[in-house]
XYZ file of C-alpha atoms in Angstrom:
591
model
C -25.550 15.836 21.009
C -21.783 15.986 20.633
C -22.052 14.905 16.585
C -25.144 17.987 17.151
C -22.510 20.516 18.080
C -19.982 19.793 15.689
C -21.566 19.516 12.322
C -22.332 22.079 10.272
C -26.015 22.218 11.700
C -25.130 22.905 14.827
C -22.713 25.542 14.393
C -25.204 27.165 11.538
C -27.918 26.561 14.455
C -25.602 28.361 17.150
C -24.256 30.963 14.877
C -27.816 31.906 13.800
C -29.030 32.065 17.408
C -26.161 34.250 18.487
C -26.869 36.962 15.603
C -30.548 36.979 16.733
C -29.520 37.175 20.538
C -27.369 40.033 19.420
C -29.912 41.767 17.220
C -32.046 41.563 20.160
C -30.289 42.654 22.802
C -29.220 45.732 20.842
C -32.892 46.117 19.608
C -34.230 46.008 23.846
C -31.218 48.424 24.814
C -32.215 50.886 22.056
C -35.711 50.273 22.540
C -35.892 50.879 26.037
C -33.340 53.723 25.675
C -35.978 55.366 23.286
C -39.250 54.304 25.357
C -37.671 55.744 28.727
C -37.022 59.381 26.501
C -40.171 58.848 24.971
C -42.008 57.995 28.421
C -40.556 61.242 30.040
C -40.930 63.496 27.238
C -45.065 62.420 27.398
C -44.559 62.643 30.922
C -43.195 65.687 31.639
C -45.814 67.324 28.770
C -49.103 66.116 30.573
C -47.145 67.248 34.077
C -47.040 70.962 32.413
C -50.554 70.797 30.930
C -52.023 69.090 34.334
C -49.860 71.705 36.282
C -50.687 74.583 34.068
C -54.227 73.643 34.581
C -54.015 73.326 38.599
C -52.239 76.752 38.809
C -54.897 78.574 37.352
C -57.426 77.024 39.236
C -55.285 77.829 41.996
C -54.883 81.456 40.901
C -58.670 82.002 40.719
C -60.330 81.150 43.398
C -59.651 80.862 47.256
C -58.896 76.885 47.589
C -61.929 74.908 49.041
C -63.690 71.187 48.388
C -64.751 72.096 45.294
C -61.295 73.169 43.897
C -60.113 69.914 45.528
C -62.314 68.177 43.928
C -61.664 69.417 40.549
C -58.084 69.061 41.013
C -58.305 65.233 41.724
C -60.267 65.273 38.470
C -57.383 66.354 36.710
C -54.688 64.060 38.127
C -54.555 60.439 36.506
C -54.053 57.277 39.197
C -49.984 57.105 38.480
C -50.062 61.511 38.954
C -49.581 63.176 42.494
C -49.840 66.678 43.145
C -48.503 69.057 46.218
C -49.418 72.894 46.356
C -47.074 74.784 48.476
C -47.629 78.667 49.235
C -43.719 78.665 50.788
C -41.377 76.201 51.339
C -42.682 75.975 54.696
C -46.346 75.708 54.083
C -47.782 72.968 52.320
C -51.761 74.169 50.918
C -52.322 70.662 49.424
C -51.220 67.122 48.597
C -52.559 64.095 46.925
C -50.287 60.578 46.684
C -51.619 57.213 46.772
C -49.011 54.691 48.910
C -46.164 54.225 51.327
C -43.952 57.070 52.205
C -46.447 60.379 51.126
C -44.449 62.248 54.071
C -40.891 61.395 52.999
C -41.583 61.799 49.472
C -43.090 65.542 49.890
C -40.554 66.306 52.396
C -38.037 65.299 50.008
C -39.494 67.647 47.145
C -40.070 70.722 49.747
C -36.369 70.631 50.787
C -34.844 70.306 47.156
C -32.377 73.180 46.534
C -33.219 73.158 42.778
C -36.953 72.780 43.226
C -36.771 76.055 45.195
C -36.149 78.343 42.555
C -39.571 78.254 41.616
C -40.569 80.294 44.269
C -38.691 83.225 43.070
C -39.440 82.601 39.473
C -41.853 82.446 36.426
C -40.609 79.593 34.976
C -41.263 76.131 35.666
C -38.982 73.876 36.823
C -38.530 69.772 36.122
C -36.209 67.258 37.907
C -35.715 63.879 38.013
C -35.370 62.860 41.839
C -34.138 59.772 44.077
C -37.422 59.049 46.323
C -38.351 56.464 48.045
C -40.918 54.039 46.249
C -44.468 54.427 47.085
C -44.866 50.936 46.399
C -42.156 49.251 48.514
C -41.276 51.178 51.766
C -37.372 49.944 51.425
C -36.982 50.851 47.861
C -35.880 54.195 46.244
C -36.927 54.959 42.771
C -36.772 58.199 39.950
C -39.340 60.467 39.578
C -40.166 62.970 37.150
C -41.258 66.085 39.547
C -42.102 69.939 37.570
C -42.518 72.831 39.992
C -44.642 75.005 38.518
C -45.122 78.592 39.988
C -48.429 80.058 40.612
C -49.151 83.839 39.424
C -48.598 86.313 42.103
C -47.732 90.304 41.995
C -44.750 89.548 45.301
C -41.139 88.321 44.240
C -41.945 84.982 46.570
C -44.724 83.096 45.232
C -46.372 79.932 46.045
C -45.623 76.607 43.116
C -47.692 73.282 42.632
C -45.317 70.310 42.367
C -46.677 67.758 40.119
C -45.083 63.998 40.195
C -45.834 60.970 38.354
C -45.362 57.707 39.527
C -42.545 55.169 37.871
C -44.892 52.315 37.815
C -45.959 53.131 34.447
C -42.572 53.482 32.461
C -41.303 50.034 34.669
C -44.691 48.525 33.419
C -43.499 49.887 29.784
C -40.281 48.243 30.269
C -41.130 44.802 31.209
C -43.743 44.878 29.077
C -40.980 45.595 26.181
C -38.956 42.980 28.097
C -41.489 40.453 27.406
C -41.840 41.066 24.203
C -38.280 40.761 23.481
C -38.118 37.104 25.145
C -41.172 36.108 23.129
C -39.164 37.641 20.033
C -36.310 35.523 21.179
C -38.506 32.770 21.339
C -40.044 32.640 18.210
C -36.529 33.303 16.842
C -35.174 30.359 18.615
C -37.970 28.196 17.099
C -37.924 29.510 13.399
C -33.742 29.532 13.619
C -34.174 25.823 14.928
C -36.491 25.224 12.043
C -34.497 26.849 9.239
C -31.432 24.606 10.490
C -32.952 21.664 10.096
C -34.136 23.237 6.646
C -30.662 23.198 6.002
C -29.947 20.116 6.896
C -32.415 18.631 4.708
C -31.109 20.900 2.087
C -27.328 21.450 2.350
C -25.938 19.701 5.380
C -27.638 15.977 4.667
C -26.426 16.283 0.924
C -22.861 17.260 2.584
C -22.770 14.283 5.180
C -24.134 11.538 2.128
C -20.862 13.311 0.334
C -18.871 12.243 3.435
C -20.013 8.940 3.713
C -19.067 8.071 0.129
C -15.596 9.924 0.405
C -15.254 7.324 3.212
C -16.506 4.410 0.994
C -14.096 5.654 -1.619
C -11.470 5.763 0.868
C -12.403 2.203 1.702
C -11.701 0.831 -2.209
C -15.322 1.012 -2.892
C -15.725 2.671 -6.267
C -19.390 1.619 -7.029
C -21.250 3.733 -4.526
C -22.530 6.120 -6.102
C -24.349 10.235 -4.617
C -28.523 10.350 -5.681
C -28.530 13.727 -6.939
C -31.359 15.867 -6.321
C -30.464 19.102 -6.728
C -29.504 21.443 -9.598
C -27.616 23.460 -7.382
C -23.699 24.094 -6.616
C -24.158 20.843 -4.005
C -25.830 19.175 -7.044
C -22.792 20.292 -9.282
C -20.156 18.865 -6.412
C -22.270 15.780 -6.072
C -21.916 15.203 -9.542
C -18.243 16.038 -9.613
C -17.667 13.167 -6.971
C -19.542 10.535 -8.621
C -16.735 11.361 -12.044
C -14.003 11.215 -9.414
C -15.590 7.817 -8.453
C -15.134 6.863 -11.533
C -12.056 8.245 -12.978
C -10.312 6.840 -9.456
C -11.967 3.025 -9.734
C -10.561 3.430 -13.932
C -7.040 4.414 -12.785
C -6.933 2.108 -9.823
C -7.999 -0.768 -12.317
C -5.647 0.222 -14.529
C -2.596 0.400 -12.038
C -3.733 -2.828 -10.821
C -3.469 -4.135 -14.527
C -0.185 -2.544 -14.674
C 0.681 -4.005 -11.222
C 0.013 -7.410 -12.139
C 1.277 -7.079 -15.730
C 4.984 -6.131 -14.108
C 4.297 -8.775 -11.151
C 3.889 -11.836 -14.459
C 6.460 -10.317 -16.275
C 8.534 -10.458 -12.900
C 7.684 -13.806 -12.384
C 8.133 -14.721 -15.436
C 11.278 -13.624 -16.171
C 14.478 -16.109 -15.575
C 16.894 -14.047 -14.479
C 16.416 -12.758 -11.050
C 15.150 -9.148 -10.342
C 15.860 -7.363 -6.608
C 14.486 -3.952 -5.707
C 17.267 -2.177 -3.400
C 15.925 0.595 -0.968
C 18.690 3.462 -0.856
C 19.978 1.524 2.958
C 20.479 -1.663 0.692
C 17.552 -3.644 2.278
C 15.576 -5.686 -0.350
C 12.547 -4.324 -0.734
C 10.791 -6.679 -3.673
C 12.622 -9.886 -5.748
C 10.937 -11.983 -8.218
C 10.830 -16.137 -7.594
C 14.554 -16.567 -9.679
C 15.908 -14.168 -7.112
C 14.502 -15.836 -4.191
C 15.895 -19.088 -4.997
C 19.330 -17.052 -5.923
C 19.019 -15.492 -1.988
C 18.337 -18.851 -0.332
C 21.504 -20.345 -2.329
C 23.668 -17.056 -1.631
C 22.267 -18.069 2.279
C 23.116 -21.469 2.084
C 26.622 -21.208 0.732
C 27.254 -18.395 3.224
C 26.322 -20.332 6.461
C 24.163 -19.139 9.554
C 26.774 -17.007 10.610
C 26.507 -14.165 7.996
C 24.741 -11.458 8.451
C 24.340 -9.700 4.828
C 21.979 -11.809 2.706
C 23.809 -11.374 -0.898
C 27.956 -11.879 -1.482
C 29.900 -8.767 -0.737
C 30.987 -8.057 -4.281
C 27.071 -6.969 -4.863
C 27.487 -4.907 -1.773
C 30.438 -3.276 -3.588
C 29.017 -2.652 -7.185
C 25.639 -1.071 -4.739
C 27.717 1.352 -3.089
C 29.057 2.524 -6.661
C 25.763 2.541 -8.245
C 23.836 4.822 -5.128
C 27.177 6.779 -4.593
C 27.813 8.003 -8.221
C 24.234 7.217 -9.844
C 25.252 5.521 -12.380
C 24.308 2.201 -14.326
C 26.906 -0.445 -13.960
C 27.001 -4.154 -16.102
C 29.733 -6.772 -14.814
C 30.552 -10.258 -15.465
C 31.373 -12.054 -11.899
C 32.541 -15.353 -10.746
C 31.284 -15.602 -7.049
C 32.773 -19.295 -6.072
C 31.910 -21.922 -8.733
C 29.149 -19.917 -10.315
C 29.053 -17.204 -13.240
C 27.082 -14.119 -13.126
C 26.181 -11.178 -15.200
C 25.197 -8.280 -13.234
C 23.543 -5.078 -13.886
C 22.103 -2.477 -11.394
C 20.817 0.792 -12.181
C 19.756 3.621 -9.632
C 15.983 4.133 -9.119
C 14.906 7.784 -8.802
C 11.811 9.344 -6.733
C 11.885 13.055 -8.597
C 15.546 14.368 -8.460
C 16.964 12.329 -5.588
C 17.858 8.546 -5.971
C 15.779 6.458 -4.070
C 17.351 2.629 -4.615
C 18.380 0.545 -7.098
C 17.391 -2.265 -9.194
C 19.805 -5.372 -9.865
C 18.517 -8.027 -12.820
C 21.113 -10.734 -12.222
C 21.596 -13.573 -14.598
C 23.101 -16.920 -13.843
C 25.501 -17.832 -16.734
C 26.910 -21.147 -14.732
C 25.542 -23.342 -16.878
C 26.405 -21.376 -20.174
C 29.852 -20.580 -19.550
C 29.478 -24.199 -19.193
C 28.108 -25.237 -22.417
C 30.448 -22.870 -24.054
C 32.786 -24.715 -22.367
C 31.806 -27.991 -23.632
C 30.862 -26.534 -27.115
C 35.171 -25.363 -27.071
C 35.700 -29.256 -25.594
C 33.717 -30.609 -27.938
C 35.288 -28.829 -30.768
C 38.755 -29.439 -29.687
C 38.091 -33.309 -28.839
C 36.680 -33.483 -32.027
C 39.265 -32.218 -33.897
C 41.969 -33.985 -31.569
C 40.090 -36.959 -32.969
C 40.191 -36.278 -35.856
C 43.264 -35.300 -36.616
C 45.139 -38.015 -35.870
C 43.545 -40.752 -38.302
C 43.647 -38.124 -41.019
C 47.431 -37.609 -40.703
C 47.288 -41.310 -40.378
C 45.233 -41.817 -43.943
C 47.720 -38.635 -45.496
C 50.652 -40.124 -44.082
C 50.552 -43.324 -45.332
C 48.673 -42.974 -48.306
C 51.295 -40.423 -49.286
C 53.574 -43.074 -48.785
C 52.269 -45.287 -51.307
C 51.714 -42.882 -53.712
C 55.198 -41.811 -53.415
C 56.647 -45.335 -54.239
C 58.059 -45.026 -50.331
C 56.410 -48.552 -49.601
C 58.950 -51.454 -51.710
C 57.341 -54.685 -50.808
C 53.956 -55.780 -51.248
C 53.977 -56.913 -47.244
C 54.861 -53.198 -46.270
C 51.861 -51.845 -49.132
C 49.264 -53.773 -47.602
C 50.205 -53.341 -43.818
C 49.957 -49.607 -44.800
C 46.675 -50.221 -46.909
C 45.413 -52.409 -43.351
C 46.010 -48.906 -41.554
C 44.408 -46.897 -43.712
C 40.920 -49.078 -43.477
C 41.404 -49.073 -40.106
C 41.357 -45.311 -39.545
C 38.990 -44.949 -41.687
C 36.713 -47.538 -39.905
C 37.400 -45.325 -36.525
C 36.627 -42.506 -38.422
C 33.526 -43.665 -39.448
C 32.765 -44.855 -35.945
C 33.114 -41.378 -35.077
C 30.909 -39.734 -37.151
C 28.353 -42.750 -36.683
C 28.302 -41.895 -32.689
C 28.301 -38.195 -33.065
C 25.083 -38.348 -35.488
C 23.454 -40.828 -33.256
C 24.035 -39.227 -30.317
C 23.015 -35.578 -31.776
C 19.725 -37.365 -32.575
C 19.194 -38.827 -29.178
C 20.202 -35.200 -27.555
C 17.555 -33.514 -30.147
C 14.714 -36.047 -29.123
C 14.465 -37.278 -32.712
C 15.742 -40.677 -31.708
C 13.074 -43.615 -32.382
C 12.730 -46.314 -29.832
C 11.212 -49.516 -30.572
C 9.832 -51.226 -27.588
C 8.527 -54.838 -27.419
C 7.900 -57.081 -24.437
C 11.339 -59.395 -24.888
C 12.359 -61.974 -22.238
C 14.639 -59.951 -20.114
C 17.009 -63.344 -18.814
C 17.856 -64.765 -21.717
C 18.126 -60.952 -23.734
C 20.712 -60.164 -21.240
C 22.020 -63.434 -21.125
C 22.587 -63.506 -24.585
C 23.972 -60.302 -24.574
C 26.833 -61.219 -22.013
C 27.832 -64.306 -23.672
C 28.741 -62.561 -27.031
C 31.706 -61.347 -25.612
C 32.787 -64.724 -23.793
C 35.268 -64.883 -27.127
C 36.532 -61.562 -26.341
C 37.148 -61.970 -22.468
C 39.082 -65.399 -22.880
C 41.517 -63.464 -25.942
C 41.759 -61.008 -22.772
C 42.090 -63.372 -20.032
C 39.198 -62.046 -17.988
C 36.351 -64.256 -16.938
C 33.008 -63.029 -17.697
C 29.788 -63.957 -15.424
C 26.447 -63.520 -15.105
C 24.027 -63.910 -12.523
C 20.202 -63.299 -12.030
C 17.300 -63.395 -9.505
C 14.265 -63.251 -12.261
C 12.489 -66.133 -13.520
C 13.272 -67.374 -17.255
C 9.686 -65.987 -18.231
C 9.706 -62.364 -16.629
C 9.387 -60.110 -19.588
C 10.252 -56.452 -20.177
C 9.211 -53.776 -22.833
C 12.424 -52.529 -24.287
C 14.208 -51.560 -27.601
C 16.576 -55.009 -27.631
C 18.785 -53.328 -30.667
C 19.431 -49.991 -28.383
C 19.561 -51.684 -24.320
C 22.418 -54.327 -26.247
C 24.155 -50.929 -27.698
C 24.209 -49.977 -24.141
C 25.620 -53.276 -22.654
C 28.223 -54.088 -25.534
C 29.382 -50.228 -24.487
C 29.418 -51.188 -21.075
C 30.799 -54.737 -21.673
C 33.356 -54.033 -23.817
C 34.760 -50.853 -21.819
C 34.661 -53.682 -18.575
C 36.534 -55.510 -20.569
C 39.401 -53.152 -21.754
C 40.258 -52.096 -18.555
C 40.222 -55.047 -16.385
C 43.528 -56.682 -16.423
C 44.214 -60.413 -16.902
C 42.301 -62.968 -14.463
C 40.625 -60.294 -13.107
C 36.608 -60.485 -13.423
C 33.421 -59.016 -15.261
C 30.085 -59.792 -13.374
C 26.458 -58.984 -15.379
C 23.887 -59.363 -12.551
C 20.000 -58.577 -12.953
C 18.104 -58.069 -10.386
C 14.357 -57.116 -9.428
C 14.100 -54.055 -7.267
C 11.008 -51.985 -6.683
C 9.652 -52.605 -10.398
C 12.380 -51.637 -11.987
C 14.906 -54.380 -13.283
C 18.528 -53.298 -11.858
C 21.531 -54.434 -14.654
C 25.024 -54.067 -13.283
C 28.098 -54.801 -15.113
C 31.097 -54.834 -12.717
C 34.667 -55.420 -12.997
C 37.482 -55.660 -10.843
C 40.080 -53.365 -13.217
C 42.139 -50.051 -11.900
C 39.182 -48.309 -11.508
C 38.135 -44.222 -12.166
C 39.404 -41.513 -10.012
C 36.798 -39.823 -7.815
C 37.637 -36.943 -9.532
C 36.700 -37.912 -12.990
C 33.330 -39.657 -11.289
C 31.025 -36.968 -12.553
C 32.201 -36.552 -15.909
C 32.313 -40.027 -17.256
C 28.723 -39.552 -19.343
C 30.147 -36.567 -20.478
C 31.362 -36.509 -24.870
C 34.479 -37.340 -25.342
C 35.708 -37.896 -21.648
C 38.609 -40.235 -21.102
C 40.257 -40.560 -17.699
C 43.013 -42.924 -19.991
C 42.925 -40.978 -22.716
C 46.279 -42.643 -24.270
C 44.816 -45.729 -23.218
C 41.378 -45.528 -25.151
C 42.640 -44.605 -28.156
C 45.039 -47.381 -28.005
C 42.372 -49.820 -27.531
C 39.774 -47.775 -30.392
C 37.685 -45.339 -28.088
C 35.788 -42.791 -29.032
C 34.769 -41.525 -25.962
C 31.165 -40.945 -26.866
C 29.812 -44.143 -25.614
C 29.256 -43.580 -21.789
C 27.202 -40.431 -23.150
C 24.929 -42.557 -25.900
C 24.314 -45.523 -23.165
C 22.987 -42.610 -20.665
C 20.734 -41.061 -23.428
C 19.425 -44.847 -24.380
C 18.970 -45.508 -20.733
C 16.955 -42.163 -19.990
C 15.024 -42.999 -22.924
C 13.632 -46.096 -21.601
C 12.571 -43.350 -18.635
C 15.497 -45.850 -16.351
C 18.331 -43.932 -14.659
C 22.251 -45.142 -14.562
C 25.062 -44.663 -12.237
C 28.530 -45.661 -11.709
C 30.675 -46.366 -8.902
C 34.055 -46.731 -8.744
C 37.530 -47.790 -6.349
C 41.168 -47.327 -7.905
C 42.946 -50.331 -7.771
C 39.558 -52.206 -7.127
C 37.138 -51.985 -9.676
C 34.175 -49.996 -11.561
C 30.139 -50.697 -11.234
C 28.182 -49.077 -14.231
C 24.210 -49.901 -12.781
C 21.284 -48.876 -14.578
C 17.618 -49.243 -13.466
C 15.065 -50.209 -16.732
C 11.205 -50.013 -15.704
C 9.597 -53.181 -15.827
C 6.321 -52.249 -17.359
């Protein structure tokens, strides 16, 4: 009922009923209005003719039963009559009902009425008497004096009345045919609404229902149209907006997840600043960049990124403008850039795309090293060769002793030189991935054995005693490249070697852990500082720099043995106490 009310049935429904209620009631006003006139115009006409008619019977003959007779003749069953010959003397009266007395009293006695006595004219008034139907009720009556013909200037009058039962009986009749009116009306005005709610209104609410499935996301639904009409027309018009809205949703969406992969996809890190600095979206680079900012920063802060991002924001949403900087923020390199975000003329936020450059400004770094260690190598066996080749060719050199000492040097040089360029090529090709191993299931004991004992020559010229000890049987095999793992140990080996001092020791243990076999070479020599720890696989690292060269170093070893290890998918490792000794261990997969 409450749905009834408020749709546009019910208030077509109520609005139609109200015009027809109004129509009505001004229709029964009028009508009545006109049927009362019309009732007492007819009324007081056949009150003159039936008085007219009385007063010459009257006038002609001496009043007896037959005149009486004739008179009731005349008068209808709603028409009473009452012949006075003075105001005082009443000749005759006829009235059916309640109250004849009162009612003919009440006519005698009228002021107005009187005139008629005294005049030639007839007279009609519309009197208060009481009903002659109920004996407590008062009612209007049409009454015409009408005087009868007489020579004297006081004259007798008949007073003719009719009876208000006929224009009430006119009325409710009219009554009653207004409620039957309003009736009907109420019927066909019921019937046309639901005419319109077939037509219009269920057309309308099926047009609700699928703005509420579009609302929902669902495009597909689609209006039946039926009708040729403006509905038909709007019907239509929402099934193209259906359309048009499921095509530009689809293609946001594409849009969407086109910037969400390119987002994702991108390395550098991407954050979405609202115009209160509160992150509203980051890409996966950016939230591994927040939980390190988080971590570095400790529980206790409560800003999520480093205050010198808080800085360039504030310039950025304060003057709208673009800014690019190069930061360090603690051991790490950044390069920043946030522009402002607009939403029509006002800013709304800012984006940042932050790139970590730690690890290039760190390869530039190494590439300048690299360049200078290079040439610092370099350098020196080349003013060797010029130096002492210049020296010969100059005739400095006067005995053949000092000629070939000098010739010694220069082969020498040139051998480190070649060493040099040997290590840098190999190792370039082992960086590149373009090195070739060549694997084959070797004894590992008596490979590794063999391996340690080539130096036992070179340990006793040093004075160092050189061990090695083993937990695998003598037929455990391994699949290795034997040319490239005893590249790795003579590096290892030899360096041991170098640096231990005399009777001091170098121990070559295998041993089986977890299917991997773990090789250790460990001396007891000064040892690396902590400091230098993480940089010993690194080209051209030397902790003794003055040292190394002295004893033929090019510092590229430590960095070939890790790229021959890692090829053999094994892992190395040192450890190392000043004043106590280095452990270089490396872990080679047994199968």
């Amino acid at each position: 009922m409450i749905r009834i009310a408020t749709s546009i049935v019910g208030k077509l429904w109520v609005t139609i009923l109200l015009l027809v209620s109004f129509v009505l009631f001004i229709f029964t006003v009028f009508m009545l209005e006109f049927l009362e006139s019309y009732h007492n115009e007819q009324s007081e006409m056949s009150l003159r003719q039936t008085a007219a008619a009385i007063a010459s019977i009257v006038d002609e003959d001496e009043l007896d039963d037959k005149q009486f007779a004739i008179i009731s003749e005349l008068l209808t069953e709603t028409t009473n009559v009452l012949i006075a010959k003075n105001p005082n003397e009443v000749l005759y009266s006829m009235q059916e009902g309640l109250n004849k007395e009162e009612i003919q009293k009440n006519i005698i006695s009228n002021e107005e009425l009187r005139e008629v006595y005294a005049t030639n004219e007839p007279i009609v008034k519309e009197l208060l008497l009481p009903s002659n139907i109920d004996e407590n009720k008062k009612m209007k009556y049409i009454v015409l004096g009408f005087p009868l013909k007489s020579e004297e200037e006081l004259h007798g009058a008949v007073f003719i009345y009719k009876n208000p039962d006929a224009l009430n009986q006119t009325s409710n009749e009219t009554t009653k045919i207004v409620f039957l009116a309003a009736a009907i009306a109420f019927i066909l005005t019921t019937i046309f609404a639901f005419f319109l709610s077939s037509k219009i209104t269920l057309p309308l609410r099926n047009m609700r229902e699928h703005a509420f499935e579009l609302a929902k996301g669902r495009f597909d639904s689609k209006i039946e149209i039926k009708q040729n009409d403006e509905i038909g027309q709007l019907a239509v018009a929402f099934n193209q907006m259906g359309r048009q809205l499921k095509h530009h949703l689809e293609v946001i969406n594409q849009e969407k997840e086109q910037l969400s992969s390119i987002l994702t996809s991108m390395t550098d890190s991407v954050i979405t600043f609202n115009r209160d600095k509160t992150i509203l979206v980051s890409n996966p680079p950016a939230e591994r960049l927040l939980q390190k900012w988080f971590i570095e920063k400790g529980l206790n802060s409560s800003k999520p990124i480093p205050e010198e991002l808080y800085q360039m924001l504030d310039h950025v949403l304060s003057f709208e403008d673009q800014l690019d900087e190069e930061l360090q923020m603690g051991k790490s390199y950044y390069s920043i850039t946030i522009s402002p975000l607009y939403s029509g003329d006002s800013i709304r936020g800012a984006v940042a795309v932050i790139r970590d450059k730690t690890e290039e400004t760190k390869l530039e770094k190494l590439k300048s090293d690299f360049i200078a260690n290079v040439s610092h190598e370099l350098r020196t066996p080349i003013a060797m060769l010029q130096g002492y080749s210049e020296a010969i060719i100059d005739g400095v050199v006067t005995t053949e002793e000092e000629r070939t000492d000098m010739i010694r040097i220069i082969y020498d040089e040139s051998q480190r030189m070649s060493r040099l360029v040997t290590d840098l090529l190999d190792l370039a090709r082992m960086e590149s991935g373009h090195m070739s191993l060549y694997k084959d299931d070797v004894p590992l004991v008596s490979v590794i054995e063999r391996m340690t004992h080539k130096f036992d020559q070179t340990a006793k010229e040093n004075h160092v005693h050189l061990l090695f000890e083993t937990d695998f049987s003598e037929d455990a095999l391994i699949p290795i490249d034997e040319d490239r793992i005893e590249q790795v140990l003579t590096n290892l080996i030899d360096n041991a070697i170098r640096h231990t001092p005399a009777e001091g020791s170098v121990t070559v243990s295998i041993t089986n852990e977890q299917k991997f076999a773990k090789v250790q070479v460990k001396d007891t020599g000064r040892g690396i500082h902590q400091d230098d720890l993480p940089y010993v696989f690194e080209r051209f690292y030397k902790a003794d720099k003055a040292r190394t060269r002295s004893k033929g170093g090019t510092g590229l070893g430590l960095a070939i043995t890790k790229n021959i290890v890692e090829a053999h998918n094994g892992t190395i490792s040192v450890d190392s106490v000043e004043q106590q000794g280095t452990t270089f261990t490396f872990y080679l997969p047994l199968n």
